[in-house]
Short mmCIF file of C-alpha atoms and ligand atoms in Angstrom, two decimals:
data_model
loop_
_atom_site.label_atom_id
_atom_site.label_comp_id
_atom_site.label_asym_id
_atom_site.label_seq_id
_atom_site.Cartn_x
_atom_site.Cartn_y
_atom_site.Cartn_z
CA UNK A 5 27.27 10.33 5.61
CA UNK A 6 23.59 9.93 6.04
CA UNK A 7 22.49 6.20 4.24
CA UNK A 8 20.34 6.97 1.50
CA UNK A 9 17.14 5.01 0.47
CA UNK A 10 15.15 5.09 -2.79
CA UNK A 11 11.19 5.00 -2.53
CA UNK A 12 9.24 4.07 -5.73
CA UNK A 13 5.99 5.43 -5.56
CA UNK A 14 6.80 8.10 -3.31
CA UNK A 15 3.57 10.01 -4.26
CA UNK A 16 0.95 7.50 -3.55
CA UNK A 17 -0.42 6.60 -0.43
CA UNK A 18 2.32 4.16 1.29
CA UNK A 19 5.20 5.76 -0.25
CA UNK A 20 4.66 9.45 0.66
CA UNK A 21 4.11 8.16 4.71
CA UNK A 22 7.42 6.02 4.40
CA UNK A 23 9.32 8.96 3.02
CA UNK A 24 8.05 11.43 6.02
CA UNK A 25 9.53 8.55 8.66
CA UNK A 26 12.79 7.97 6.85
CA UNK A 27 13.54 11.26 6.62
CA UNK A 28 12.58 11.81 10.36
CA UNK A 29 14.37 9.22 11.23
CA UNK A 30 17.62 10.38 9.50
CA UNK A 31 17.85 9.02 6.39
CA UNK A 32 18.20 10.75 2.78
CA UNK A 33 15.34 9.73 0.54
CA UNK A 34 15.30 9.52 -3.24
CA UNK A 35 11.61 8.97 -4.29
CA UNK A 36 10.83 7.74 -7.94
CA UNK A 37 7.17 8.44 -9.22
CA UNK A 38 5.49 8.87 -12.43
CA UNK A 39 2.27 10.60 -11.02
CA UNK A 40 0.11 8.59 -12.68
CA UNK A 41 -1.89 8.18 -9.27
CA UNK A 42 -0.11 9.72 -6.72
CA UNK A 43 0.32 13.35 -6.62
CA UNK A 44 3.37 16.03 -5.84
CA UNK A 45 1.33 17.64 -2.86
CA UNK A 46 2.00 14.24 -1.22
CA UNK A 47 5.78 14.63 -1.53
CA UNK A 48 7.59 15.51 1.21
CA UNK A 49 9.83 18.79 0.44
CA UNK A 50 12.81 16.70 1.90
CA UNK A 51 12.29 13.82 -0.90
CA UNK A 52 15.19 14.35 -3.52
CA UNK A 53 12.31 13.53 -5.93
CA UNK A 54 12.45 12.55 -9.72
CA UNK A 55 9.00 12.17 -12.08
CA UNK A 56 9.68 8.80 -13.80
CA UNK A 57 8.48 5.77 -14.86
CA UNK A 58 10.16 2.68 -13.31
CA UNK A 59 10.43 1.32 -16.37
CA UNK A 60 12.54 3.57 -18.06
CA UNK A 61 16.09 2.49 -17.89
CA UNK A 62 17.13 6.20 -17.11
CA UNK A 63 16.20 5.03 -13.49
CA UNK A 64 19.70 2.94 -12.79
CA UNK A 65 21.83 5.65 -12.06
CA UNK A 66 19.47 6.64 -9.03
CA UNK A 67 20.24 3.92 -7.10
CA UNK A 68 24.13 3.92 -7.42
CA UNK A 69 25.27 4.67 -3.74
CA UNK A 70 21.76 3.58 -1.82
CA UNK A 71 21.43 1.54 0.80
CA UNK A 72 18.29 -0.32 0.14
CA UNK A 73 15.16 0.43 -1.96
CA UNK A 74 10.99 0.15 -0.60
CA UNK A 75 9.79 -0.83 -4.37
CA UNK A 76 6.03 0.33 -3.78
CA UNK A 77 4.94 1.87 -7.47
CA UNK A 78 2.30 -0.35 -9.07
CA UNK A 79 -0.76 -0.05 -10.90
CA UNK A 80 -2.98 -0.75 -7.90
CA UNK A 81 -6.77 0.38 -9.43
CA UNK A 82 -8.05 -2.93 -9.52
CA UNK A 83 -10.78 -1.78 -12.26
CA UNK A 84 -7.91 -0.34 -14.10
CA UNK A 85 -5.87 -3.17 -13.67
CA UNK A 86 -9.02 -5.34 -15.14
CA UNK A 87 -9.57 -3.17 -17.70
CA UNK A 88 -6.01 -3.14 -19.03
CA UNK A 89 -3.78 -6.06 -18.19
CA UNK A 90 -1.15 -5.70 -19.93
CA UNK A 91 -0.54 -2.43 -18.61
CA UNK A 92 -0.90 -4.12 -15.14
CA UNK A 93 1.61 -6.58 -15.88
CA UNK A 94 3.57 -4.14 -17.69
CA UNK A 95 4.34 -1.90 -14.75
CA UNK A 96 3.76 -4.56 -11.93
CA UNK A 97 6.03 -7.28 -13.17
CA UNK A 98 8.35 -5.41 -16.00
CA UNK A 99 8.34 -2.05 -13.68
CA UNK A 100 9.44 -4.49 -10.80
CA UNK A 101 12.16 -6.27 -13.00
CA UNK A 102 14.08 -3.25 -14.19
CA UNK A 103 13.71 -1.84 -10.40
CA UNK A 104 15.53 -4.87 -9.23
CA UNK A 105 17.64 -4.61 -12.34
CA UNK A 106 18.90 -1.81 -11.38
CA UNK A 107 19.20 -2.36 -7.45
CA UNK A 108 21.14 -5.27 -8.23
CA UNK A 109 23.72 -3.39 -10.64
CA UNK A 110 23.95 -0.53 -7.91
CA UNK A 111 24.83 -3.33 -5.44
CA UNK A 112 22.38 -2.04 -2.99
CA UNK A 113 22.35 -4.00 -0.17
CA UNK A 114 18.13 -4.24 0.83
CA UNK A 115 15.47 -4.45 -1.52
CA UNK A 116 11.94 -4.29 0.09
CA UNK A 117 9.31 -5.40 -2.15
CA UNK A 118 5.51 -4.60 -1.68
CA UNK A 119 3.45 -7.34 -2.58
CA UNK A 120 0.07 -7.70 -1.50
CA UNK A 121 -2.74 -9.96 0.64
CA UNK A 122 -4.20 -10.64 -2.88
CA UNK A 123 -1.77 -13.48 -3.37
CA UNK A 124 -4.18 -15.04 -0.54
CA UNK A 125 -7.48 -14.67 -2.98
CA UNK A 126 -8.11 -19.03 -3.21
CA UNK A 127 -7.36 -19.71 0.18
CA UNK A 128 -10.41 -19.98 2.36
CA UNK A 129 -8.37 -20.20 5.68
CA UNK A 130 -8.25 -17.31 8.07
CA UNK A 131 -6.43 -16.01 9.60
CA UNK A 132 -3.68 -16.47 6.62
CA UNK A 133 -0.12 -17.10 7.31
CA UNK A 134 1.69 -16.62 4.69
CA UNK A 135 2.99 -20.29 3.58
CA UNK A 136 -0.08 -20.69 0.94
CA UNK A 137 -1.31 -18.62 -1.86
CA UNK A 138 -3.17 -18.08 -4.92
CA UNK A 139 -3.71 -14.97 -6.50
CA UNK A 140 -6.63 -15.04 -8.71
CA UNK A 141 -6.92 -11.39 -10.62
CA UNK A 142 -5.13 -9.61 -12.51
CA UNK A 143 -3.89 -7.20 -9.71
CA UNK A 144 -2.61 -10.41 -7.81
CA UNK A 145 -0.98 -12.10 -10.65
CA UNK A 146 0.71 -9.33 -11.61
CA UNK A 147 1.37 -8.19 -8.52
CA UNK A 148 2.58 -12.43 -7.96
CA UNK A 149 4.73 -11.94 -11.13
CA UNK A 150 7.24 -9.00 -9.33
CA UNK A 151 7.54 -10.76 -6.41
CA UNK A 152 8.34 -14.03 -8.08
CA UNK A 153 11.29 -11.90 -9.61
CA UNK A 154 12.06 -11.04 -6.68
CA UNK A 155 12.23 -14.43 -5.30
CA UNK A 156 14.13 -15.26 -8.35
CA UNK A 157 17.09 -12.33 -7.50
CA UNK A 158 17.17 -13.57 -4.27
CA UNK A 159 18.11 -16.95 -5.38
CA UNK A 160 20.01 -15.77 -8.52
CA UNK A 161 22.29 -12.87 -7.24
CA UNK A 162 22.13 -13.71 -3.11
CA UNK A 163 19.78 -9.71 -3.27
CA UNK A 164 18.51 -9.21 0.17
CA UNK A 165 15.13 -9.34 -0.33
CA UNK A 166 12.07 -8.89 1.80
CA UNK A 167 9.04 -9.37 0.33
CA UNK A 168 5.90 -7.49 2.53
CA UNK A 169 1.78 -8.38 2.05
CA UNK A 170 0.38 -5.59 2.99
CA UNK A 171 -3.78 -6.14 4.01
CA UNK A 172 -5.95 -2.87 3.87
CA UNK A 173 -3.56 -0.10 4.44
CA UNK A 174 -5.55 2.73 5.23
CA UNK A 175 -4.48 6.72 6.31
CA UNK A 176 -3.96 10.05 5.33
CA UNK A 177 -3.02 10.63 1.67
CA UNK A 178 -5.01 7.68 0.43
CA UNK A 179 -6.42 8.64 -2.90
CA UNK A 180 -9.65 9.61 -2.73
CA UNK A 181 -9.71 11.36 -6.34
CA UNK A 182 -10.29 7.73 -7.31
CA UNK A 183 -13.30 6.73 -9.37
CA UNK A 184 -14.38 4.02 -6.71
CA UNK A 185 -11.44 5.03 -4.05
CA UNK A 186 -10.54 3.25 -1.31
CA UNK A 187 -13.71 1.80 0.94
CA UNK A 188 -12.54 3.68 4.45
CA UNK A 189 -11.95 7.28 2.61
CA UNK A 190 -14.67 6.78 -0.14
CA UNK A 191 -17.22 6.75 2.67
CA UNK A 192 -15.83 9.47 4.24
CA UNK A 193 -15.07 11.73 1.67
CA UNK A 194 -18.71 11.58 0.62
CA UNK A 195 -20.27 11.55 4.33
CA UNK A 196 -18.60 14.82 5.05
CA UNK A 197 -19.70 16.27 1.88
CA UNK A 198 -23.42 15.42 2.72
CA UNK A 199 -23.64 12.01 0.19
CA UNK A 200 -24.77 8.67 0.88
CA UNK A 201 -22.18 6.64 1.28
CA UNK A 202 -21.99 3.88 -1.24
CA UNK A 203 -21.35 0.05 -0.22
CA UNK A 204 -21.18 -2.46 -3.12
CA UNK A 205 -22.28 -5.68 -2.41
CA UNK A 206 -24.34 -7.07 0.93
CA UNK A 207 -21.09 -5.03 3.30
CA UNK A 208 -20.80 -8.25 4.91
CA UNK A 209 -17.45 -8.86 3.28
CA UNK A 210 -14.57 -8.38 6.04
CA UNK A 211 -11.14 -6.37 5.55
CA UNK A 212 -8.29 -7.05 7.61
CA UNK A 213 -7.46 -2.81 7.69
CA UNK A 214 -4.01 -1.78 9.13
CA UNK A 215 -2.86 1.89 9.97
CA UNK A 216 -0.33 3.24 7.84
CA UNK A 217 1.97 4.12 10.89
CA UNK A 218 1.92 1.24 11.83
CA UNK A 219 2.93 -0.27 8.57
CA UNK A 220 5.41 2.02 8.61
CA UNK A 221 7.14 0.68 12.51
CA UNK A 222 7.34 -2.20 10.06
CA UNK A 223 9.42 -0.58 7.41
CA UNK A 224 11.56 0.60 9.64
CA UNK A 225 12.11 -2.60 11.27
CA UNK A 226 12.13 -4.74 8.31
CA UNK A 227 15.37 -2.44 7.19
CA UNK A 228 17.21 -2.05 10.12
CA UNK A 229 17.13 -5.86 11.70
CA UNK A 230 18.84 -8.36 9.67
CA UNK A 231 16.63 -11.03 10.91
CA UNK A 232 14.06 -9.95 8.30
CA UNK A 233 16.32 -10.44 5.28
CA UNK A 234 15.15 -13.32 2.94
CA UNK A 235 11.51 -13.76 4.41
CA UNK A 236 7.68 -12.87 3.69
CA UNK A 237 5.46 -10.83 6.28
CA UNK A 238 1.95 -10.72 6.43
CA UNK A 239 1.41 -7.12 7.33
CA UNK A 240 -2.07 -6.73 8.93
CA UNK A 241 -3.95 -5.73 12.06
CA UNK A 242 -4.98 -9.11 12.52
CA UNK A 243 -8.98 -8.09 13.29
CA UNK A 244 -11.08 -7.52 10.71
CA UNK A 245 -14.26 -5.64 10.18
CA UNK A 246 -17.39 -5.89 7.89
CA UNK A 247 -17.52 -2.94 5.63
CA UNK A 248 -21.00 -2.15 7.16
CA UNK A 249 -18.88 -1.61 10.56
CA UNK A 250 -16.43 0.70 8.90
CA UNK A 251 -19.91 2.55 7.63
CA UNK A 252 -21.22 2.11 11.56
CA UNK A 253 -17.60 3.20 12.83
CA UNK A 254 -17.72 6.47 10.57
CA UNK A 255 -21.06 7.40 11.10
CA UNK A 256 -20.11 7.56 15.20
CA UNK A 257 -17.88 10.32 14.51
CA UNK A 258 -19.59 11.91 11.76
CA UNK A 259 -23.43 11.41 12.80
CA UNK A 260 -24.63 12.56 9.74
CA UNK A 261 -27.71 10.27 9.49
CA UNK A 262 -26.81 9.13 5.80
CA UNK A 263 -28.01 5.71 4.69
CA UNK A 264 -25.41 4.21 2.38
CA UNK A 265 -26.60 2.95 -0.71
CA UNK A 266 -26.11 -0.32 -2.27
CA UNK A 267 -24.91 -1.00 -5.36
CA UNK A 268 -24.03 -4.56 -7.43
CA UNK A 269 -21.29 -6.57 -6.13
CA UNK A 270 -17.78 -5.34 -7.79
CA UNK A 271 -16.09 -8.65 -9.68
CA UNK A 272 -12.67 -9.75 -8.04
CA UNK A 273 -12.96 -8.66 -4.27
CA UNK A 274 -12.21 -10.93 -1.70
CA UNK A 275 -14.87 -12.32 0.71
CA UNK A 276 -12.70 -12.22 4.05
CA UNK A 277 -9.43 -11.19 4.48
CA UNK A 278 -7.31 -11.43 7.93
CA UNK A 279 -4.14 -11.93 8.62
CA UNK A 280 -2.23 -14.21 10.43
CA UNK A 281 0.92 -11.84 11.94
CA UNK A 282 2.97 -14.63 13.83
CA UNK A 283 5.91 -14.11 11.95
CA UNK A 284 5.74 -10.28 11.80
CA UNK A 285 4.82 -10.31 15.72
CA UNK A 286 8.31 -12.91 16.33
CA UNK A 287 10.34 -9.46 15.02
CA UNK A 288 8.86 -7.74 17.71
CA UNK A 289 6.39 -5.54 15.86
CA UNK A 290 2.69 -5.37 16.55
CA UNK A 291 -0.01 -3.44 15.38
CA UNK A 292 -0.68 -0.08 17.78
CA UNK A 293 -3.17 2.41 16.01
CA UNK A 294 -6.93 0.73 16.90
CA UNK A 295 -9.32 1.61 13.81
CA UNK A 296 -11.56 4.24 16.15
CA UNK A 297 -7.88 6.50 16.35
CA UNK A 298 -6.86 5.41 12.98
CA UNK A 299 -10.19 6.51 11.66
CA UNK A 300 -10.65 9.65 13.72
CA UNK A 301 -6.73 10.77 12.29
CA UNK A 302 -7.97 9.55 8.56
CA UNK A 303 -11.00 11.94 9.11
CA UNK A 304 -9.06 14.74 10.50
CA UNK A 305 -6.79 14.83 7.40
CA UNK A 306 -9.58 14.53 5.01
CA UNK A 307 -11.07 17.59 6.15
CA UNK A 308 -8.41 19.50 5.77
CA UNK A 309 -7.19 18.53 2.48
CA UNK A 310 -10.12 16.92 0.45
CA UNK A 311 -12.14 19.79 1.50
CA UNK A 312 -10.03 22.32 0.56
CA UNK A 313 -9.04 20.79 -2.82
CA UNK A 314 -12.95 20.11 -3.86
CA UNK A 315 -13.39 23.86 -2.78
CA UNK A 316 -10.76 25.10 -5.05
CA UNK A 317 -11.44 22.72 -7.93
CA UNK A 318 -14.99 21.75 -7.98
CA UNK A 319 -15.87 18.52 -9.43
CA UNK A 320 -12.33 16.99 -8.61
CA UNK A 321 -13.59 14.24 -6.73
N1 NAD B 577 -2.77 0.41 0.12
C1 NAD B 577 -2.96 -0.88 0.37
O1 NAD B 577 -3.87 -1.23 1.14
C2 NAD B 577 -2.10 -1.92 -0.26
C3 NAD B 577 -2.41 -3.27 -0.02
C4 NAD B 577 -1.61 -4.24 -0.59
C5 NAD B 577 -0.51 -3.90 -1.34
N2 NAD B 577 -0.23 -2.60 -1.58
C6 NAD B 577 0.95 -2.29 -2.41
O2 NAD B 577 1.66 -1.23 -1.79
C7 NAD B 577 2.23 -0.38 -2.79
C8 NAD B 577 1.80 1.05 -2.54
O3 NAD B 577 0.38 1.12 -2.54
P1 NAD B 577 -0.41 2.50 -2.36
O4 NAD B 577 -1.69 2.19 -1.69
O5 NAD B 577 0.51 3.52 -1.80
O6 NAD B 577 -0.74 2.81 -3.88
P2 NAD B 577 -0.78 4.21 -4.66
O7 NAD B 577 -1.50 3.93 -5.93
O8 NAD B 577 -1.25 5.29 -3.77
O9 NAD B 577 0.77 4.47 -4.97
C9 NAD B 577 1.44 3.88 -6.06
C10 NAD B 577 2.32 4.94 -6.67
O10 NAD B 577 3.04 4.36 -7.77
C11 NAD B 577 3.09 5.33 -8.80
N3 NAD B 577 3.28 4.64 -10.08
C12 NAD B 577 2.39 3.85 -10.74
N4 NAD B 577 2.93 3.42 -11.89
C13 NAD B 577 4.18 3.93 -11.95
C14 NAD B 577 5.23 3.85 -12.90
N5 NAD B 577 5.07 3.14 -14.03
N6 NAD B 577 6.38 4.51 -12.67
C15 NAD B 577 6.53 5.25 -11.53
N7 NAD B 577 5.58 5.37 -10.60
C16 NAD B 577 4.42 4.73 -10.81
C17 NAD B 577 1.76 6.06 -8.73
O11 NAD B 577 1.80 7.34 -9.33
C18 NAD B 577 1.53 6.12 -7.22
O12 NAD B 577 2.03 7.32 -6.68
C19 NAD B 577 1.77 -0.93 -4.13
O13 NAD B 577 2.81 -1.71 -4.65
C20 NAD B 577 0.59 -1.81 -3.78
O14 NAD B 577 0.44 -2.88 -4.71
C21 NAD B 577 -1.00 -1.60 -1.06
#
């Protein structure tokens, strides 16, 4: 019998890449979503997939007979998450608890938790290994608050749990519908639509951006090698670039000759983010997709998709 893995937040941007490499690499694949940011397009047609909230304790008998669970759903809008904490914490730390809840009555034997490089917003060293944090925002604490759960199963119930800090993931399927979407497919979303890009701040601030694929050679190995059971990965590229580069990157492939505009600082973003991958590189994994092919394949799929959808449904982005 195939082993069978559940995906929470199989619609958004991580989960719906994970799904498409489980299921070519064999597995079955239950995803969990409620929609409320990722879509159904993104859902591969091999996902047994149910429209839920994580919270709702009609989620249990879904993971009966799995072999491990990639808890990604969250509230990850960090506006949104500003604007309505409890909501945040609601879904982020009380989503995550009756997740684990449930993973833990099911018996299922790996729990992958996705936490984030936000837990690193007070520490000033770089790059960051993974020893240290301090999560500032709301996003991070509440983000902090399901992974301290998880940390707490671990110790309470013996749950084999891996707990992943993921730095900018970037890639097809990122949500670009967003209000102020993702930095890489915000700017070019609106380059290939003829806009001004827009950069808030000085774009001297510095993203440690990782390809989804190659988060996703991490997943794999994270669930198939035992050695990764009970520990925390940074899960970066290790290099990090301005946001005025990413502009300077995109504009090489686009040459559109669009000046990006700037607008005020937004509250609660990090200055510098980079991350120290020792421990993920000791596994045997190491980032493989540079940001000039991760780019050119981000670009590629927004033209075909975001394109198409603004033609259909004007003023959707
Ligand atoms: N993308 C990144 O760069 C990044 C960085 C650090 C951490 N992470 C973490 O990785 C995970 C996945 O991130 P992503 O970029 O794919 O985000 P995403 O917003 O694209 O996906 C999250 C998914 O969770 C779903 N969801 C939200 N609330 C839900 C609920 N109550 N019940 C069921 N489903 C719900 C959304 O509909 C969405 O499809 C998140 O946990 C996020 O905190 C992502």
């Amino acid at each position: 019998m195939q082993n069978r893995i559940v995906v929470t937040g199989v619609a958004g941007f991580i989960g719906s890449n994970l799904a498409k490499r489980l299921l070519d690499r064999g597995y079955a694949v239950t995803g969990i979503d409620n929609l409320s940011a990722g879509t159904a397009e993104n859902v591969d047609q091999g996902v047994e997939f149910i429209e839920t909230d994580i919270r709702a304790p009609e989620i249990h008998p879904l993971f009966e007979g799995a072999d491990a669970v990639f808890h990604l759903a969250a509230k990850t809008c960090l506006p949104e998450c500003v604007n309505n904490p409890l909501e945040a914490a609601s879904i982020n730390v009380v989503g995550t608890l009756n997740v684990l809840e449930a993973a833990r009555r099911a018996k299922v034997r790996k729990f992958i938790y996705a936490d984030t490089s936000a837990e690193y917003e007070g520490i000033n060293e770089f790059p960051t290994c993974e020893e240290r944090i301090q999560p500032i925002g709301v996003y991070a604490a509440s983000k902090h608050g399901g992974a301290t759960f998880c940390e707490s199963y671990r110790h309470l119930y013996s749950m084999n749990v891996t707990i992943l800090r993921y730095f900018n993931v970037y890639g097809p399927a990122q949500d670009w519908r967003r209000v102020i979407p993702p930095v890489m497919s915000s700017f070019i979303i609106r380059m290939l639509q003829g806009e001004r890009p827009v950069i808030y701040g000085t774009g001297e601030k510095r993203r440690d951006f990782v390809y989804v694929d190659d988060v996703n050679d991490f997943h794999l190995l994270v669930l198939e090698d035992q050695r990764a059971s009970g520990k925390v990965f940074n899960v970066g590229s290790g290099i990090n670039f301005s946001v005025s580069e990413v502009y300077q990157l995109i504009e090489g492939v686009l040459m559109t000759g669009l000046e990006p505009i700037y607008k005020p600082e937004l509250t609660g973003e990090a200055e510098v983010t980079l991350a120290d991958l020792g421990a993920a590189k000791a596994l045997g994994w190491k980032p493989r997709v540079a940001i000039t092919e991760g780019l050119s394949r981000t670009i590629e799929y927004l033209q075909s998709r975001a394109l198409k959808a603004k033609a259909s449904s004007p003023g959707a982005i």
